[in-house]
mmCIF file with all atom_site columns, C-alpha atoms in Angstrom:
data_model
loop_
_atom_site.group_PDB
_atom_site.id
_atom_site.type_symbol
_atom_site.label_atom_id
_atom_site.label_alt_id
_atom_site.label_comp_id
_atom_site.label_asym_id
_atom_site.label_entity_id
_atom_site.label_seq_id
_atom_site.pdbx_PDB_ins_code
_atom_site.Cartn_x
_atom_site.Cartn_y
_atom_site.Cartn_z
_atom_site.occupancy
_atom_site.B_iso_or_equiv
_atom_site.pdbx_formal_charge
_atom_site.auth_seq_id
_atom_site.auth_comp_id
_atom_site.auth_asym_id
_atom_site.auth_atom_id
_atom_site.pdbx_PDB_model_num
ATOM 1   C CA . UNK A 1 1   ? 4.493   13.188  9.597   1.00 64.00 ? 1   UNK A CA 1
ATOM 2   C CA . UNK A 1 2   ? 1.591   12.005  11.644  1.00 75.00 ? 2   UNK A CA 1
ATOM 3   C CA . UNK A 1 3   ? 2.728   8.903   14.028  1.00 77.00 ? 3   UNK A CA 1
ATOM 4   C CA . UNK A 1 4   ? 1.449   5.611   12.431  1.00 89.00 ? 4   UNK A CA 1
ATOM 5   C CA . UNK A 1 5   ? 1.853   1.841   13.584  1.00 93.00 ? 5   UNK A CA 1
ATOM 6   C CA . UNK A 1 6   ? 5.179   0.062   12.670  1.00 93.00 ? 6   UNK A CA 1
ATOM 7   C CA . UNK A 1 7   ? 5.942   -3.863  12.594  1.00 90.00 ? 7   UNK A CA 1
ATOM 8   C CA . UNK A 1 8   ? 7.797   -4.255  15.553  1.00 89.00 ? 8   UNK A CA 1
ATOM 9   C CA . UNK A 1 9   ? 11.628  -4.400  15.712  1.00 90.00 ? 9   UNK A CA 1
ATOM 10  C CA . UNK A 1 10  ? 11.554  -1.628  13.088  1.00 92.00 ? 10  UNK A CA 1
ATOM 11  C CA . UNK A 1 11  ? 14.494  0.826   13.114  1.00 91.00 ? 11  UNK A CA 1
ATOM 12  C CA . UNK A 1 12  ? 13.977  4.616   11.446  1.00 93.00 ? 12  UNK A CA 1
ATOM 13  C CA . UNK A 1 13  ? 17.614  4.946   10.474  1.00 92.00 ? 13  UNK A CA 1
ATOM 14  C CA . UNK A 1 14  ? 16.542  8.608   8.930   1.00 93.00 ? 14  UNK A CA 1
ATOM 15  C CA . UNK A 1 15  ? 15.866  9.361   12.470  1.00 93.00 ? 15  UNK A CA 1
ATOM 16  C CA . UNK A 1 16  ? 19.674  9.987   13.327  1.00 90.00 ? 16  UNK A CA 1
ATOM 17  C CA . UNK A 1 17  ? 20.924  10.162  9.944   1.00 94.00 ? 17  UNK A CA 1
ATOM 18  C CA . UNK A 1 18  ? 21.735  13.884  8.299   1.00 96.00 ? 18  UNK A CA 1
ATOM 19  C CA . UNK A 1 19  ? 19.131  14.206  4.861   1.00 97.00 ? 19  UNK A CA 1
ATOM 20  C CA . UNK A 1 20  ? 21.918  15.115  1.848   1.00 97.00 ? 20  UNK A CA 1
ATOM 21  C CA . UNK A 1 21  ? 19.732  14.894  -1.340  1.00 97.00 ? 21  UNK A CA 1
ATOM 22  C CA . UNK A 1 22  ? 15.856  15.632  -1.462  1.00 96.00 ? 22  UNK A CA 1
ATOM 23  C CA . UNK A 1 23  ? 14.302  14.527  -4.508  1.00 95.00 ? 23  UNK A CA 1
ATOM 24  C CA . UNK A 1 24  ? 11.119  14.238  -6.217  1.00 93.00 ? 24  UNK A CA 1
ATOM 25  C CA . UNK A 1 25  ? 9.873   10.883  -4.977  1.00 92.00 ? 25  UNK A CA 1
ATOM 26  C CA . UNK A 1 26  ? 13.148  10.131  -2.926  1.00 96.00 ? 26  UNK A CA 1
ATOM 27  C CA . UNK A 1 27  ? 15.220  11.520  0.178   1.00 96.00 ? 27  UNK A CA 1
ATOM 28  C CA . UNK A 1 28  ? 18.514  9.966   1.189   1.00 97.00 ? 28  UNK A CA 1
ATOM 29  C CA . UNK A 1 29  ? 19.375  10.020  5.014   1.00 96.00 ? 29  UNK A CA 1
ATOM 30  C CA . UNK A 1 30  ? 23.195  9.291   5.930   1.00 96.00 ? 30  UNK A CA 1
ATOM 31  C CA . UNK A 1 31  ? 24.734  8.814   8.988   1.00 96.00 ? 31  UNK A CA 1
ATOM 32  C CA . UNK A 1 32  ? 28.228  7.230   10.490  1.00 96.00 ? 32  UNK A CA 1
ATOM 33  C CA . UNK A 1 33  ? 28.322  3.701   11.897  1.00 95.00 ? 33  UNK A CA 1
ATOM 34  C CA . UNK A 1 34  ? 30.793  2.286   13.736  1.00 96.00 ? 34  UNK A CA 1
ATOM 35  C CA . UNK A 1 35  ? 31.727  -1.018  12.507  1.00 97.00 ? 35  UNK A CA 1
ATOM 36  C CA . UNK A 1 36  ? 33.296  -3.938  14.506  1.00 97.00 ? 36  UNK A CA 1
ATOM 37  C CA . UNK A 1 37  ? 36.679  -3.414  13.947  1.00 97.00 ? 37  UNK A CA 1
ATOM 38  C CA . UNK A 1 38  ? 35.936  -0.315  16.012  1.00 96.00 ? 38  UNK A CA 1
ATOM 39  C CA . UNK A 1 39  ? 36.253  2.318   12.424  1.00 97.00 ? 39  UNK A CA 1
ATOM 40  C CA . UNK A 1 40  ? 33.644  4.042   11.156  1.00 97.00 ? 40  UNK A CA 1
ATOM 41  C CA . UNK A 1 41  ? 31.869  3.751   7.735   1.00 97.00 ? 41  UNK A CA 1
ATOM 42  C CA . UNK A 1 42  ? 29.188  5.861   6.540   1.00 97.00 ? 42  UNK A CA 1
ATOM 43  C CA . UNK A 1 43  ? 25.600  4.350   5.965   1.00 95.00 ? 43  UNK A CA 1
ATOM 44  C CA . UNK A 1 44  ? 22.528  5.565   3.653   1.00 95.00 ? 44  UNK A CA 1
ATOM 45  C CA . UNK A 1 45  ? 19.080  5.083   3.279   1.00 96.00 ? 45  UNK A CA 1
ATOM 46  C CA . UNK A 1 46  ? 16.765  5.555   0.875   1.00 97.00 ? 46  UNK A CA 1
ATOM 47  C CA . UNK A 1 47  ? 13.026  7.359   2.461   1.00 96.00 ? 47  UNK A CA 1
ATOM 48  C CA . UNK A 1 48  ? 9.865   8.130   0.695   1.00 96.00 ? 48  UNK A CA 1
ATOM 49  C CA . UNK A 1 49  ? 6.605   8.841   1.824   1.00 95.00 ? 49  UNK A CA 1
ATOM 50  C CA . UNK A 1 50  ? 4.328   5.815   2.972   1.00 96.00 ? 50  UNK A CA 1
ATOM 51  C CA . UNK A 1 51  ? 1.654   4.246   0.692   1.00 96.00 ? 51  UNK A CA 1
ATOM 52  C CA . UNK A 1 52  ? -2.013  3.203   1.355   1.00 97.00 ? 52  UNK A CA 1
ATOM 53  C CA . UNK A 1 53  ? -3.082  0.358   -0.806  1.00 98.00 ? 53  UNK A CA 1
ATOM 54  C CA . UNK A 1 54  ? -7.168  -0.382  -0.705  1.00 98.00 ? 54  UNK A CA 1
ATOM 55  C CA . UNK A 1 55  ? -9.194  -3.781  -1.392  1.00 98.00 ? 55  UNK A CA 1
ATOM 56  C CA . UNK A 1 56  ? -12.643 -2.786  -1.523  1.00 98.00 ? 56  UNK A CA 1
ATOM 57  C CA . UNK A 1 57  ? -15.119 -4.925  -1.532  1.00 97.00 ? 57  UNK A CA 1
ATOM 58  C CA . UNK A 1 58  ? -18.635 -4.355  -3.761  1.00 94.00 ? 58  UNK A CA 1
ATOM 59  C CA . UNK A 1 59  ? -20.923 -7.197  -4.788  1.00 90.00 ? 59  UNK A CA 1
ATOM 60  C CA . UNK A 1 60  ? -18.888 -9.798  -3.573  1.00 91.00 ? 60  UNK A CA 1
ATOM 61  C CA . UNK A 1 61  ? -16.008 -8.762  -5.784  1.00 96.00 ? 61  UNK A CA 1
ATOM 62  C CA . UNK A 1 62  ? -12.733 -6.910  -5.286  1.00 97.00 ? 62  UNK A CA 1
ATOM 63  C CA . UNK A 1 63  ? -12.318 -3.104  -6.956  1.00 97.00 ? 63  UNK A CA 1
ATOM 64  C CA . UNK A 1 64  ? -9.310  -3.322  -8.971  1.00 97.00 ? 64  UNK A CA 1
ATOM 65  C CA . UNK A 1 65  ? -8.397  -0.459  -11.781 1.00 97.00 ? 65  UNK A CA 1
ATOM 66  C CA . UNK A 1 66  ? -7.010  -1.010  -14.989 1.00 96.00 ? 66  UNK A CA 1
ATOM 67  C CA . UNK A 1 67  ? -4.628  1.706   -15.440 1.00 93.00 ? 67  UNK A CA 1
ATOM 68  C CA . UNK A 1 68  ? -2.104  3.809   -17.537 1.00 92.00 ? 68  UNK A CA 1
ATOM 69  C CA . UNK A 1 69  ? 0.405   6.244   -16.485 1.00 90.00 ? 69  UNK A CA 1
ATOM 70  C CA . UNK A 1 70  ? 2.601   7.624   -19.214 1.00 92.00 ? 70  UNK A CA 1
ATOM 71  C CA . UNK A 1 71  ? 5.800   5.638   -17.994 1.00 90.00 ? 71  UNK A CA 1
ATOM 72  C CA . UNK A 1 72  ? 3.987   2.433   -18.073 1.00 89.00 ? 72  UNK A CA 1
ATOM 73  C CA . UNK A 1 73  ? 4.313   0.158   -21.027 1.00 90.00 ? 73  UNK A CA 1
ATOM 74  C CA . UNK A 1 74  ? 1.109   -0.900  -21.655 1.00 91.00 ? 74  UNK A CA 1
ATOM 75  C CA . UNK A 1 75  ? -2.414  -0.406  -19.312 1.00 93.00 ? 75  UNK A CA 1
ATOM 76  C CA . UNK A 1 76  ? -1.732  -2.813  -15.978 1.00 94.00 ? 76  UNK A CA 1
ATOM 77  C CA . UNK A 1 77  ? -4.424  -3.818  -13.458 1.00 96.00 ? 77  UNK A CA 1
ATOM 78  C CA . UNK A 1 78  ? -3.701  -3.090  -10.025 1.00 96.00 ? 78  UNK A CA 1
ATOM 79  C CA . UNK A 1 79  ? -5.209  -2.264  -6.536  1.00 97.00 ? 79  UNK A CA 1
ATOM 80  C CA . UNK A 1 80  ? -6.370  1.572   -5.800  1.00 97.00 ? 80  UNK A CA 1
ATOM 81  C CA . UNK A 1 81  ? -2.769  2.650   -4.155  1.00 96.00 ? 81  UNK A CA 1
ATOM 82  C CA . UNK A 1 82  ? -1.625  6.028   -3.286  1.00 95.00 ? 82  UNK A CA 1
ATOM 83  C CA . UNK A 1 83  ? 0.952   8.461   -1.263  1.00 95.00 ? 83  UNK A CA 1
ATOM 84  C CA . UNK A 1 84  ? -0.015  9.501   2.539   1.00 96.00 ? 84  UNK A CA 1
ATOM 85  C CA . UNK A 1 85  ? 0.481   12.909  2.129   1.00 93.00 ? 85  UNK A CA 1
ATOM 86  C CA . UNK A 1 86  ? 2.790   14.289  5.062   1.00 87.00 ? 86  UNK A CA 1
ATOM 87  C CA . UNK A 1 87  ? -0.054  15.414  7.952   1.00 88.00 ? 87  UNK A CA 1
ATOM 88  C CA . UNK A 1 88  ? -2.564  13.021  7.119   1.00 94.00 ? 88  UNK A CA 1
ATOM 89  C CA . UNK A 1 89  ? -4.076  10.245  8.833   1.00 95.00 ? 89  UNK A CA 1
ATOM 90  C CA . UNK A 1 90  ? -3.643  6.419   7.585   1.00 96.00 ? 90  UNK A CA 1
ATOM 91  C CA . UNK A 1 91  ? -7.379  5.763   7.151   1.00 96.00 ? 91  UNK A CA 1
ATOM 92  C CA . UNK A 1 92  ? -7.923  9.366   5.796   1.00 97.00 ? 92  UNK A CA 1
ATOM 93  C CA . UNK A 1 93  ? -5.383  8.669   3.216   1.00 97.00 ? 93  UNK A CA 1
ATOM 94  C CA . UNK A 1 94  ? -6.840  5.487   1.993   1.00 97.00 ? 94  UNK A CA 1
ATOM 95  C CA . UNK A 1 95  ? -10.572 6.852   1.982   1.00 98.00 ? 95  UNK A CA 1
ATOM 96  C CA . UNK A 1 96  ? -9.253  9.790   -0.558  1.00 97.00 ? 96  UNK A CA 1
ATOM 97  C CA . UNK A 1 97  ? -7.377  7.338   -2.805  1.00 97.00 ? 97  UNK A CA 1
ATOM 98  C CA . UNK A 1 98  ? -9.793  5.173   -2.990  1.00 98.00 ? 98  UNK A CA 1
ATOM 99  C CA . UNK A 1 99  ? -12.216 7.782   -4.015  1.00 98.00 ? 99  UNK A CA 1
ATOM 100 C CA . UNK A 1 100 ? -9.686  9.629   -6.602  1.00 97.00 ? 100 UNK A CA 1
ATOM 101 C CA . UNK A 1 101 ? -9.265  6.729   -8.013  1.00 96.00 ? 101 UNK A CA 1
ATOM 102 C CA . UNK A 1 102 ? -12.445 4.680   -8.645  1.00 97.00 ? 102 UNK A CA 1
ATOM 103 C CA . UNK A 1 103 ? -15.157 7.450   -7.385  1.00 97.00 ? 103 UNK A CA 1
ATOM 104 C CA . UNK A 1 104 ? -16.195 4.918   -5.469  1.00 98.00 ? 104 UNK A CA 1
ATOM 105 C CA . UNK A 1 105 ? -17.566 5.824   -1.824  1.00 98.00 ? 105 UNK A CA 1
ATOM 106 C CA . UNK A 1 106 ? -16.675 3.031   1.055   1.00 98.00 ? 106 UNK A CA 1
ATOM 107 C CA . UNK A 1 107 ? -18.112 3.572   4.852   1.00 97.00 ? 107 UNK A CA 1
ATOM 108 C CA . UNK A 1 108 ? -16.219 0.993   6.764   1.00 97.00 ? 108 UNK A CA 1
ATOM 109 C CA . UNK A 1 109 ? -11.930 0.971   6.552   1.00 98.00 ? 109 UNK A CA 1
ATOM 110 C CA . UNK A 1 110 ? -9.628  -1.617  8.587   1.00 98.00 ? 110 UNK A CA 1
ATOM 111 C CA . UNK A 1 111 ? -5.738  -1.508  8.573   1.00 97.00 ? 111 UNK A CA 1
ATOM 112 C CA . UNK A 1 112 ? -5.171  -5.399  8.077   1.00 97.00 ? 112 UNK A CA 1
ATOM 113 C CA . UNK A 1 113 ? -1.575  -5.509  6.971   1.00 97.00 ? 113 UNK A CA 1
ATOM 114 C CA . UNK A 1 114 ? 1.709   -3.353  7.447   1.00 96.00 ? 114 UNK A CA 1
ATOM 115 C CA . UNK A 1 115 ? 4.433   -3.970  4.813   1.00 94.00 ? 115 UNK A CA 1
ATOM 116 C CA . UNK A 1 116 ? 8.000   -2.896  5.225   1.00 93.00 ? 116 UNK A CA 1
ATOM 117 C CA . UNK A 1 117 ? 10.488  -2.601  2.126   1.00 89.00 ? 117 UNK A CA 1
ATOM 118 C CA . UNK A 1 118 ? 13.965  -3.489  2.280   1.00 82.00 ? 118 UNK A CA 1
ATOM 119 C CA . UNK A 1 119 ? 16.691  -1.145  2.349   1.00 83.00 ? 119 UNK A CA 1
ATOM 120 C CA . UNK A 1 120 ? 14.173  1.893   1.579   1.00 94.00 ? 120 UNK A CA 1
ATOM 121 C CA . UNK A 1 121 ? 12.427  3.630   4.823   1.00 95.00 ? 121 UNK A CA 1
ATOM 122 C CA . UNK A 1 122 ? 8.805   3.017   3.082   1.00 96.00 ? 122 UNK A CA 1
ATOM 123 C CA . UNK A 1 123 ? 5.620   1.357   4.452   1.00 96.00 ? 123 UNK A CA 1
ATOM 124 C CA . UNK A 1 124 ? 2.777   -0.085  2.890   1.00 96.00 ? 124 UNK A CA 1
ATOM 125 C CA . UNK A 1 125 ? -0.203  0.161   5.034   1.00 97.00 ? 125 UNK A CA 1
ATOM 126 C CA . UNK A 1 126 ? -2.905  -2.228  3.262   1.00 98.00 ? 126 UNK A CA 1
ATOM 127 C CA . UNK A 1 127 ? -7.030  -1.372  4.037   1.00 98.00 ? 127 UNK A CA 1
ATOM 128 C CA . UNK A 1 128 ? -9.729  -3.402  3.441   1.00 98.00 ? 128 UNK A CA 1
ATOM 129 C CA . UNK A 1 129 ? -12.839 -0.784  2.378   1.00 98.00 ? 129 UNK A CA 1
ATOM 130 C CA . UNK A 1 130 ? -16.467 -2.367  2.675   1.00 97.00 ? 130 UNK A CA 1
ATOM 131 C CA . UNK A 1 131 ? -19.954 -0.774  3.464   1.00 97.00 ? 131 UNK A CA 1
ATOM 132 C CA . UNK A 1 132 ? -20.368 0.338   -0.198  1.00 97.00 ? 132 UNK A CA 1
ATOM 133 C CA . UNK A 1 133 ? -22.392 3.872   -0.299  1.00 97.00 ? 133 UNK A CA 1
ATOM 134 C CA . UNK A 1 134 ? -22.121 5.725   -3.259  1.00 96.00 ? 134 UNK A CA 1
ATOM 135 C CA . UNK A 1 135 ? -20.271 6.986   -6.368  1.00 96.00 ? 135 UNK A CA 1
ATOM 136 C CA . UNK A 1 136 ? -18.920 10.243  -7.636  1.00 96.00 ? 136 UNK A CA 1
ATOM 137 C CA . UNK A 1 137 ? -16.739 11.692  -10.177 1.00 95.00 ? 137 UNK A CA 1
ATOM 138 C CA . UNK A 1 138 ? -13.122 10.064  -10.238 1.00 94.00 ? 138 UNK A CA 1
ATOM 139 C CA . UNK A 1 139 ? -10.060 12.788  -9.164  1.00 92.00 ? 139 UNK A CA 1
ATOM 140 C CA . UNK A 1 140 ? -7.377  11.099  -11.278 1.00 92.00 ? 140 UNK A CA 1
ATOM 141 C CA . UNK A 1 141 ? -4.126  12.900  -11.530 1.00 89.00 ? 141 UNK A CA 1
ATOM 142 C CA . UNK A 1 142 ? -2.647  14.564  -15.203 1.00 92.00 ? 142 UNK A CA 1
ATOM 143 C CA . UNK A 1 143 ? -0.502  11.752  -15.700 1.00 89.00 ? 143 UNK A CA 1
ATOM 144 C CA . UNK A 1 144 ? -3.105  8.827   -14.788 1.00 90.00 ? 144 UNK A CA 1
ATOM 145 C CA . UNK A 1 145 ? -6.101  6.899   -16.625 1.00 92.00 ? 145 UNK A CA 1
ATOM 146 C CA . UNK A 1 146 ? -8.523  4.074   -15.363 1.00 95.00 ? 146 UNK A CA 1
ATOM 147 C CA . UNK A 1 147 ? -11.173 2.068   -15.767 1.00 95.00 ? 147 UNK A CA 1
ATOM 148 C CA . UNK A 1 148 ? -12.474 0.497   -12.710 1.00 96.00 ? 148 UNK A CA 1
ATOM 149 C CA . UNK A 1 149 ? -12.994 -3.201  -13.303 1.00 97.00 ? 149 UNK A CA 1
ATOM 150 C CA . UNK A 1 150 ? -14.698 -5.986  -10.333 1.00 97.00 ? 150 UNK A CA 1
ATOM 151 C CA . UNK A 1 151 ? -12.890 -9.416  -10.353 1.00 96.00 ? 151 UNK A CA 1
ATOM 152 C CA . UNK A 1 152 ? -14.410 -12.738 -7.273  1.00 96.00 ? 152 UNK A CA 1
ATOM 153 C CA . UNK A 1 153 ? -11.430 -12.655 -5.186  1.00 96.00 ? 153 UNK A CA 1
ATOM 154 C CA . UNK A 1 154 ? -10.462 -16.130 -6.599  1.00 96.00 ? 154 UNK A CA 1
ATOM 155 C CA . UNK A 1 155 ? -9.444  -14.339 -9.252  1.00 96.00 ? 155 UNK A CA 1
ATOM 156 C CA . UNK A 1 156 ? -7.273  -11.611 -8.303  1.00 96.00 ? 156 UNK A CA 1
ATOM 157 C CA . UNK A 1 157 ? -5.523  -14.834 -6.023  1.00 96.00 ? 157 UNK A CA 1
ATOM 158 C CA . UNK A 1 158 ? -5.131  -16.154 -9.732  1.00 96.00 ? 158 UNK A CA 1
ATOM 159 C CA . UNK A 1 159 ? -3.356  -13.091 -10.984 1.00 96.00 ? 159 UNK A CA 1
ATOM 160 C CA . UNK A 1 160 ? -1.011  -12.437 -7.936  1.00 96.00 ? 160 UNK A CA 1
ATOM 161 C CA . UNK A 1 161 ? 0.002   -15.917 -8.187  1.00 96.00 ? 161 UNK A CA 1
ATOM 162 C CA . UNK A 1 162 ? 0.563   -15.172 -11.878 1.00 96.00 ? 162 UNK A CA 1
ATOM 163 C CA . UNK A 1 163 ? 2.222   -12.570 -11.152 1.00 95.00 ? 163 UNK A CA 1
ATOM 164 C CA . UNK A 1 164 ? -0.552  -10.521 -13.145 1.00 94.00 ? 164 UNK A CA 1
ATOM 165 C CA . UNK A 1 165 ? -0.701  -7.301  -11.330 1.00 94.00 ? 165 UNK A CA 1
ATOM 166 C CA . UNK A 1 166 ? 1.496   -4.263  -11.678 1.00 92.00 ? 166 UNK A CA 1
ATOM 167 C CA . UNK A 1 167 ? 2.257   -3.782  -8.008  1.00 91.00 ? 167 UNK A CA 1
ATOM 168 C CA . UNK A 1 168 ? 2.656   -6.635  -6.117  1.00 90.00 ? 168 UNK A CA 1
ATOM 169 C CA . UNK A 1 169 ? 0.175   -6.793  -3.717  1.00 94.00 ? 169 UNK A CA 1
ATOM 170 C CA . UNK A 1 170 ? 2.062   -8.142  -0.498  1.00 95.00 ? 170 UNK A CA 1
ATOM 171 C CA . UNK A 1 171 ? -0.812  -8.549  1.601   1.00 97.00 ? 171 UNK A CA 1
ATOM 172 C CA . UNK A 1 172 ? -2.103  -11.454 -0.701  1.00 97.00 ? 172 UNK A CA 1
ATOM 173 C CA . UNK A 1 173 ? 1.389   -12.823 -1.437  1.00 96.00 ? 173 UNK A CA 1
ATOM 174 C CA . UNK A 1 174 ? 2.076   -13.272 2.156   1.00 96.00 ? 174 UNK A CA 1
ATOM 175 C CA . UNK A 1 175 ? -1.224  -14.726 3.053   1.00 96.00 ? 175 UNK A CA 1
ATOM 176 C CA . UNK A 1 176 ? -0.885  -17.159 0.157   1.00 96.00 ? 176 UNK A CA 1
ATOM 177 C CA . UNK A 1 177 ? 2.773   -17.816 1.220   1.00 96.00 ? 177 UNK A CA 1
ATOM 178 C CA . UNK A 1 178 ? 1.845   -19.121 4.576   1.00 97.00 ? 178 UNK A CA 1
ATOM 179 C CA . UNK A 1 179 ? -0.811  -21.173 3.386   1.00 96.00 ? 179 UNK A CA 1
ATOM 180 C CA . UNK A 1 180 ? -3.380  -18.598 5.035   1.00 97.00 ? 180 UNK A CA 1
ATOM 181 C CA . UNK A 1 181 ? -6.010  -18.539 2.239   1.00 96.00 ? 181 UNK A CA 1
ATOM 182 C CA . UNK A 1 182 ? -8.813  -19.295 4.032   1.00 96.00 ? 182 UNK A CA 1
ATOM 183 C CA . UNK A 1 183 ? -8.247  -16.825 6.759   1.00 97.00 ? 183 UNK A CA 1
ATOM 184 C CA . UNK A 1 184 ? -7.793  -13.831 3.843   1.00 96.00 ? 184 UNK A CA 1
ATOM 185 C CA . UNK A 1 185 ? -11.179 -14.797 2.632   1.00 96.00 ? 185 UNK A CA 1
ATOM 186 C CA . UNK A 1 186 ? -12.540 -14.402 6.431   1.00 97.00 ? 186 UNK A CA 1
ATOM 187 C CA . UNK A 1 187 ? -10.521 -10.833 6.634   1.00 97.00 ? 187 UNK A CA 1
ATOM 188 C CA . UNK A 1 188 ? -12.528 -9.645  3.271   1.00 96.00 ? 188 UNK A CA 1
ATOM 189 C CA . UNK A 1 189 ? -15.269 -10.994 4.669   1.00 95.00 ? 189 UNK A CA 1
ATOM 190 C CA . UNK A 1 190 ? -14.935 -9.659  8.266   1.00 96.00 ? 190 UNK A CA 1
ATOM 191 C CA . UNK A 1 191 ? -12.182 -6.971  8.115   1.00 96.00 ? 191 UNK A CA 1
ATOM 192 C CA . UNK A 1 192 ? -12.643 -5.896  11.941  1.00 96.00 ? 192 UNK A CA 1
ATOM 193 C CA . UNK A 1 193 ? -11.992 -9.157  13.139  1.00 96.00 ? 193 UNK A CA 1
ATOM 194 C CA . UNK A 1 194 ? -8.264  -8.291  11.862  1.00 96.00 ? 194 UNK A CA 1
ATOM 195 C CA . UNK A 1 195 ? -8.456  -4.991  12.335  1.00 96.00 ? 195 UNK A CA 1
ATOM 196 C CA . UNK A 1 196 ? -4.889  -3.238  13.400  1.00 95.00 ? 196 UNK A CA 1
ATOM 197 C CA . UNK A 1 197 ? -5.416  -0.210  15.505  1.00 92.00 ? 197 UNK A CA 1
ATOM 198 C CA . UNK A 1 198 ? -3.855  2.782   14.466  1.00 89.00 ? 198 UNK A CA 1
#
């Protein structure tokens, strides 16, 4: 896996733990820890590989896609999201889900946000996409379907308050949370003024 940019403070427990299942989405790391009492205990962790999730920006308006997967319910809206694949760079990985997903061609990427999930060794790395250029076909995978819908971002505020979307998108929720609306409409509107280098 390439080397990305972690909060700080974070600890890769799969680092010194022994992998004992590999699965299709999941691996589980163990490893012994000695506890207070001075016995040991063994530990586990749940890894899987790292997602991109993209806001793009086009006419003022956010890029969402309603979707389907077979294991869904009912069609969902959500942001363009994907897998980093295991040698490939963070930007690299949100340019080609972006463009699997919507068709939609984006010059400009900035990392603004780096989401850590608990008790599972997975990171959401969150872009903001603007410098619209082009379109081509969509790239959607067997068990996918979309329509690519535009919503103001008051809107998709509206539905993550509501609780509207089918992944949460953390970025907004912890904006929101500490009261920081104004400065997420500044980071859609300038992205490389909160720009995290990678």
């Amino acid at each position: 896996m390439k080397k990305r940019p972690l909060p700080p403070k974070t600890i890769l427990h799969s680092e010194k733990g022994k992998k004992v299942f590999g699965g299709v989405r999941f691996d589980i790391y163990q490893w012994s820890q000695k506890q207070f009492d001075g016995s040991t205990a063994t530990y586990e962790i749940a890894k899987r590989q790292d997602s991109v999730i993209v806001m793009a920006i086009m006419d003022n308006e956010m890029v969402l896609v309603k979707e389907q997967q077979p294991h869904w319910p009912a069609p969902a809206h959500t942001l363009p999201a994907g897998m980093v694949e295991d040698d490939e760079d963070l930007e690299i990985a949100a340019r080609r889900e972006l463009e699997e997903e919507t068709g939609l061609i984006f010059k400009n990427y900035h990392l603004v946000h780096i989401e850590p999930t608990a008790s599972i060794e997975w990171f959401g790395y969150t872009f903001i996409a603007s410098g619209f250029e082009g379109q081509k076909e969509k790239n959607l995978d067997a068990g996918e379907r979309n329509e690519v819908v535009k919503f103001p971002l008051e809107k998709l505020l509206e539905m993550t308050r509501k609780k509207e979307l089918f992944h949460r998108p953390r970025y907004i929720e912890e904006m929101l949370m500490q009261g920081k609306e104004e400065e997420l409409f500044d980071a859609v509107k300038n992205p490389e003024k909160y720009s995290i280098p990678l």
